[in-house]
Coordinates of C-alpha atoms in Angstrom, one line a residue:
X220 CA -9.9 28.9 19.2
X221 CA -9.2 32.4 18.1
X222 CA -5.9 33.5 16.5
X223 CA -2.9 34.6 19.1
X224 CA 0.4 35.2 18.5
X225 CA 3.4 33.4 20.3
X226 CA 6.8 35.2 21.5
X227 CA 9.6 33.3 22.8
X228 CA 11.8 34.6 25.6
X229 CA 15.1 33.4 26.7
X230 CA 15.6 35.0 30.3
X231 CA 13.2 35.6 33.2
X232 CA 13.3 39.4 33.4
X233 CA 12.0 39.6 29.6
X234 CA 9.4 37.0 30.2
X235 CA 8.0 39.1 33.1
X236 CA 8.6 42.8 30.6
X237 CA 7.3 40.9 27.8
X238 CA 3.7 39.3 29.7
X239 CA 3.6 42.9 31.2
X240 CA 3.0 44.6 27.9
X241 CA 0.1 42.7 27.6
X242 CA -3.3 41.7 30.3
X243 CA -4.2 39.4 27.7
X244 CA -1.4 37.4 27.3
X245 CA -0.6 34.0 29.0
X246 CA 2.9 32.4 29.9
X247 CA 2.8 28.8 27.7
X248 CA 5.3 26.3 28.9
X249 CA 4.3 22.2 28.3
X250 CA 0.9 23.5 27.6
X251 CA -0.9 20.4 28.9
X252 CA -3.6 22.1 30.2
X253 CA -3.8 25.5 28.7
X254 CA -4.2 24.6 25.3
X255 CA -7.3 22.3 26.5
X256 CA -8.9 25.6 27.9
X257 CA -8.2 27.5 24.7
X258 CA -9.9 24.5 22.5
X259 CA -12.7 24.5 24.8
X260 CA -12.6 28.7 24.6
X261 CA -12.5 28.9 28.4
X262 CA -9.7 31.4 28.2
X263 CA -8.4 33.1 24.8
X264 CA -5.5 35.2 25.0
X265 CA -4.3 37.2 22.4
X266 CA -0.5 36.4 23.4
X267 CA 1.1 33.1 24.7
X268 CA 4.8 34.2 26.1
X269 CA 6.9 31.0 25.5
X270 CA 8.9 30.2 28.3
X271 CA 10.4 26.8 27.2
X272 CA 13.9 28.7 26.7
X273 CA 14.5 29.6 30.3
X274 CA 16.9 28.3 32.3
X275 CA 14.1 27.5 34.8
X276 CA 14.3 23.4 34.6
X277 CA 17.5 22.2 37.2
X278 CA 16.9 20.3 40.5
X279 CA 19.9 21.5 42.4
X280 CA 20.4 20.1 46.3
X281 CA 21.4 23.1 48.5
X282 CA 22.3 23.6 52.2
X283 CA 19.2 22.8 53.9
X284 CA 16.8 22.1 50.7
X285 CA 16.3 21.5 47.3
X286 CA 15.5 23.6 44.5
X287 CA 13.5 22.8 41.9
X288 CA 13.0 25.0 38.6
X289 CA 9.6 25.7 37.0
X290 CA 10.1 24.3 34.2
X291 CA 11.4 20.4 35.2
X292 CA 9.2 18.0 33.6
X293 CA 6.8 16.0 36.1
X294 CA 8.5 13.1 34.9
X295 CA 12.4 14.3 35.5
X296 CA 11.1 15.3 38.9
X297 CA 9.4 11.9 39.7
X298 CA 12.3 10.0 38.4
X299 CA 15.4 11.8 40.1
X300 CA 17.0 9.1 42.0
X301 CA 17.7 11.7 45.0
X302 CA 14.4 13.3 45.2
X303 CA 13.8 9.5 45.8
X304 CA 16.1 9.3 48.1
X305 CA 15.1 12.5 50.2
X306 CA 11.9 13.6 49.0
X307 CA 10.1 10.1 48.6
X308 CA 6.9 11.6 49.3
X309 CA 7.4 13.9 46.2
X310 CA 8.3 11.5 43.8
X311 CA 5.1 9.1 45.1
X312 CA 2.8 12.2 44.3
X313 CA 3.4 12.6 40.9
X314 CA 3.8 9.4 39.8
X315 CA 0.3 8.9 40.7
X316 CA -1.0 11.5 38.0
X317 CA -2.2 11.8 35.0
X318 CA -0.1 9.5 32.4
X319 CA 3.4 8.8 31.5
X320 CA 2.8 11.2 27.9
X321 CA 1.4 13.9 29.7
X322 CA 4.0 13.5 32.7
X323 CA 6.8 14.0 30.4
X324 CA 5.0 17.4 28.8
X325 CA 4.1 19.1 32.3
X326 CA 6.3 21.1 34.0
X327 CA 6.5 21.9 38.0
X328 CA 4.8 25.3 37.8
X329 CA 2.3 24.5 35.4
X330 CA 1.3 21.5 37.4
X331 CA 0.9 24.3 40.0
X332 CA -1.4 26.3 38.0
X333 CA -3.1 24.0 36.0
X334 CA -7.4 24.9 36.7
X335 CA -10.3 22.8 38.1
X336 CA -11.6 19.6 36.4
X337 CA -15.4 20.8 37.4
X338 CA -17.9 19.5 34.4
X339 CA -19.4 22.8 34.5
X340 CA -16.4 25.0 34.3
X341 CA -16.1 23.0 31.1
X342 CA -18.7 23.5 29.9
X343 CA -19.3 27.2 28.7
X344 CA -23.1 26.5 28.2
X345 CA -23.7 26.1 32.4
X346 CA -23.3 28.6 35.0
X347 CA -19.5 28.6 36.5
X348 CA -18.2 31.6 38.4
X349 CA -14.8 30.6 38.1
X350 CA -15.4 30.8 34.7
X351 CA -18.0 34.0 34.4
X352 CA -17.8 36.0 37.6
X353 CA -21.5 36.2 39.0
X354 CA -22.8 34.2 36.7
X355 CA -23.8 30.8 39.6
X356 CA -22.5 27.6 40.2
X357 CA -23.8 24.8 38.6
X358 CA -22.5 22.0 41.1
X359 CA -24.2 23.7 43.9
X360 CA -27.7 22.1 43.7
X361 CA -26.3 20.3 40.7
X362 CA -23.9 17.1 40.1
X363 CA -21.4 17.5 42.0
X364 CA -20.0 14.0 42.8
X365 CA -16.3 14.7 42.6
X366 CA -16.7 18.3 44.6
X367 CA -15.1 19.9 47.5
X368 CA -15.8 19.3 50.8
X369 CA -13.8 21.4 52.6
X370 CA -13.2 25.5 52.3
X371 CA -16.8 25.7 50.1
X372 CA -18.5 28.7 49.3
X373 CA -21.4 29.6 48.2
X374 CA -20.0 30.5 44.9
X375 CA -17.7 27.4 44.3
X376 CA -17.2 23.9 45.8
X377 CA -14.5 23.1 43.2
X378 CA -11.7 21.0 43.6
X379 CA -8.0 21.7 42.5
X380 CA -7.1 18.7 40.5
X381 CA -3.2 17.9 41.3
X382 CA -1.6 15.3 42.9
X383 CA 2.1 17.1 43.1
X384 CA 0.6 20.0 45.2
X385 CA -0.9 17.7 48.0
X386 CA 2.7 16.5 48.6
X387 CA 3.9 19.9 48.3
X388 CA 1.9 21.8 51.1
X389 CA 2.5 18.5 53.5
X390 CA 6.3 19.1 52.6
X391 CA 6.3 23.0 53.5
X392 CA 7.4 24.1 50.4
X393 CA 7.8 27.5 49.5
X394 CA 7.2 29.0 45.9
X395 CA 9.2 31.7 44.3
X396 CA 8.4 33.9 41.8
X397 CA 9.5 36.9 40.1
X398 CA 7.5 39.8 38.5
X399 CA 7.7 43.8 37.6
X400 CA 8.1 45.0 41.2
X401 CA 10.7 41.9 41.9
X402 CA 10.6 38.6 43.2
X403 CA 9.3 37.3 45.9
X404 CA 8.5 34.0 47.8
X405 CA 5.3 32.1 49.1
X406 CA 4.5 29.9 51.2
X407 CA 2.8 27.1 49.7
X408 CA 0.1 26.5 52.0
X409 CA -0.4 30.0 51.3
X410 CA -0.2 30.2 47.5
X411 CA -3.9 28.5 46.1
X412 CA -6.9 30.4 47.5
X413 CA -10.0 29.2 49.0
X414 CA -13.6 30.4 46.6
X415 CA -14.2 32.7 49.0
X416 CA -16.3 35.4 46.7
X417 CA -13.7 35.5 44.3
X418 CA -13.5 31.8 42.9
X419 CA -12.0 33.4 39.8
X420 CA -8.7 33.4 41.4
X421 CA -7.2 30.5 41.9
X422 CA -3.6 31.8 43.4
X423 CA -2.2 34.6 44.8
X424 CA -0.2 35.4 41.5
X425 CA -0.3 38.3 40.3
X426 CA -1.5 38.7 36.6
X427 CA 2.0 39.4 35.6
X428 CA 4.4 36.9 37.6
X429 CA 6.2 34.1 36.8
X430 CA 6.7 31.0 38.8
X431 CA 10.7 30.0 38.9
X432 CA 10.9 28.0 41.2
X433 CA 10.0 26.0 44.4
X434 CA 12.2 24.8 47.3
X435 CA 11.6 22.0 49.8
X436 CA 13.3 22.0 53.2
X437 CA 15.3 18.9 54.3
X438 CA 13.5 16.7 56.5
X439 CA 13.4 13.4 57.9
X440 CA 10.9 11.9 55.7
X441 CA 12.2 9.6 54.0
X442 CA 11.0 6.3 55.1
X443 CA 7.3 6.3 56.5
X444 CA 5.7 7.8 53.6
X445 CA 2.6 7.2 51.4
X446 CA 0.5 8.9 48.7
X447 CA -3.0 7.2 48.2
X448 CA -5.1 8.3 45.4
X449 CA -8.4 7.0 45.4
X450 CA -10.0 7.2 42.0
X451 CA -12.6 5.5 39.8
X452 CA -10.4 3.8 37.6
X453 CA -6.1 2.9 38.3
X454 CA -4.9 5.7 35.3
X455 CA -5.0 8.7 34.1
X456 CA -8.4 9.9 36.6
X457 CA -8.2 12.9 39.2
X458 CA -8.3 11.9 42.6
X459 CA -12.2 11.5 44.5
X460 CA -9.7 11.9 47.9
X461 CA -6.4 11.5 48.4
X462 CA -4.4 12.0 51.2
X463 CA -0.1 12.5 51.5
X464 CA 1.3 11.3 54.4
X465 CA 5.5 11.8 55.8
X466 CA 5.9 10.0 59.4
X467 CA 9.1 10.5 61.4
X468 CA 9.1 7.0 63.9
X469 CA 11.0 6.5 66.9
X470 CA 10.7 3.4 68.5
X471 CA 7.3 3.2 67.6
X472 CA 6.4 6.9 68.7
X473 CA 5.7 9.4 66.0
X474 CA 7.9 11.9 66.3
X475 CA 6.8 14.1 63.9
X476 CA 4.1 14.1 60.7
X477 CA 2.9 16.2 57.5
X478 CA -0.5 15.2 56.0
X479 CA -2.8 17.0 53.5
X480 CA -5.4 15.8 51.4
X481 CA -6.6 16.2 47.5
X482 CA -9.6 15.7 46.0
X483 CA -11.3 17.7 48.8
X484 CA -10.9 21.6 48.5
X485 CA -10.1 24.7 46.3
X486 CA -6.6 24.0 46.9
X487 CA -4.4 21.2 48.3
X488 CA -5.6 20.6 52.3
X489 CA -3.2 20.4 55.2
X490 CA -4.5 18.4 58.2
X491 CA -2.5 20.8 60.9
X492 CA -5.4 19.5 63.5
X493 CA -4.6 15.7 62.7
X494 CA -0.9 16.8 62.7
X495 CA -1.1 18.2 66.4
X496 CA -3.0 15.3 67.6
X497 CA -0.9 12.4 65.6
X498 CA 2.5 13.7 67.3
X499 CA 4.2 11.8 69.9
X500 CA 1.1 9.4 69.8
X501 CA 2.4 5.4 69.7
X502 CA 1.7 3.5 66.3
X503 CA -1.6 2.1 66.3
X504 CA -4.6 1.0 65.0
X505 CA -6.8 3.0 67.2
X506 CA -4.8 5.9 66.7
X507 CA -4.8 5.9 62.9
X508 CA -8.8 5.4 63.5
X509 CA -9.3 8.5 65.2
X510 CA -6.6 10.5 63.4
X511 CA -9.1 10.0 60.5
X512 CA -12.0 10.8 62.0
X513 CA -10.4 14.4 63.3
X514 CA -9.3 15.2 59.6
X515 CA -13.4 15.3 58.6
X516 CA -13.7 17.7 61.5
X517 CA -15.7 20.9 59.3
X518 CA -16.5 18.8 56.0
X519 CA -19.3 19.1 54.7
X520 CA -21.3 17.1 52.1
X521 CA -23.6 18.5 49.0
X522 CA -25.2 15.2 47.8
X523 CA -23.8 13.5 45.5
X524 CA -20.4 14.0 47.2
X525 CA -21.6 12.9 51.0
X526 CA -19.6 9.7 50.5
X527 CA -16.1 11.7 50.6
X528 CA -17.1 12.1 54.4
X529 CA -16.5 8.3 55.0
X530 CA -14.4 7.9 51.9
X531 CA -11.9 11.1 53.7
X532 CA -11.7 9.3 57.3
X533 CA -11.0 6.1 56.2
X534 CA -8.2 7.0 53.5
X535 CA -6.6 8.8 55.9
X536 CA -6.5 5.9 58.3
X537 CA -5.5 3.9 55.4
X538 CA -2.5 5.9 54.5
X539 CA -1.7 6.5 57.8
X540 CA -1.3 2.4 58.3
X541 CA 0.7 2.2 55.5
X542 CA 2.9 4.8 55.9
X543 CA 3.8 3.5 59.6
X544 CA 4.6 -0.1 58.0
X545 CA 7.5 0.9 55.8

């Protein structure tokens, strides 16, 4: 790790201004992913802009929505009684992520910006278009058990690692950001990018923009929700496949539904076609089995990860079944 300078800021405007002065600078809050990347020499900023002094850690329940500050800790959000009551899917997804120690340090904004855990990305001796553009994708034709099955390209088949983001994608969240050009909001489903020809770009943020908060609109998904995370071990492991399910059931009929998957794409993968199929359907084993199969439409395996095609369908079916039974 090379030497770097740390600058502490006390307002979002000064953070953006300070960061804008140097393109080799990066924001740091919890640092649970960034420090690892610096140790591995994957990123080497000359300057870190410490934003922990900003007033961005509040959870505010406003008319028609909840606003969660970008510096709110993952554990703070997951354990908030009102979040558990009104947005239980988010609490479940956060509780499934990482370890307790990391959740106490990791922030909501940082969780959104974490990089892929693809082994080729972390191994600087191997080709990786995300780390070194135009160097190639080692996972294509290499070891790709954890790789994506949706939205891939010839440049990259890496997956986004977050659990929290899968729930936020399902719940129609919005991301509020601030930069040199002012403030703007981004639909969460548009925030992260698919790899295309520029896999080094993970999201729609300008390099000089700062995430200030995430907003989730009110909904009726307070009971029949579930976050299913299939992984190699039951703690501190990234998802092979995960499914976020939120159902609004009335008289055994699915009135409304939200579905998203993790561990299958370069971004949280919203299952909009499956949602349309499920709306108005009667809750049944047959319906959920068809939904699972439909969810794999367009999926493509790369050898070692072919099992995800079956696992993904079964996971959607199981997650729907569990959610509906609550």
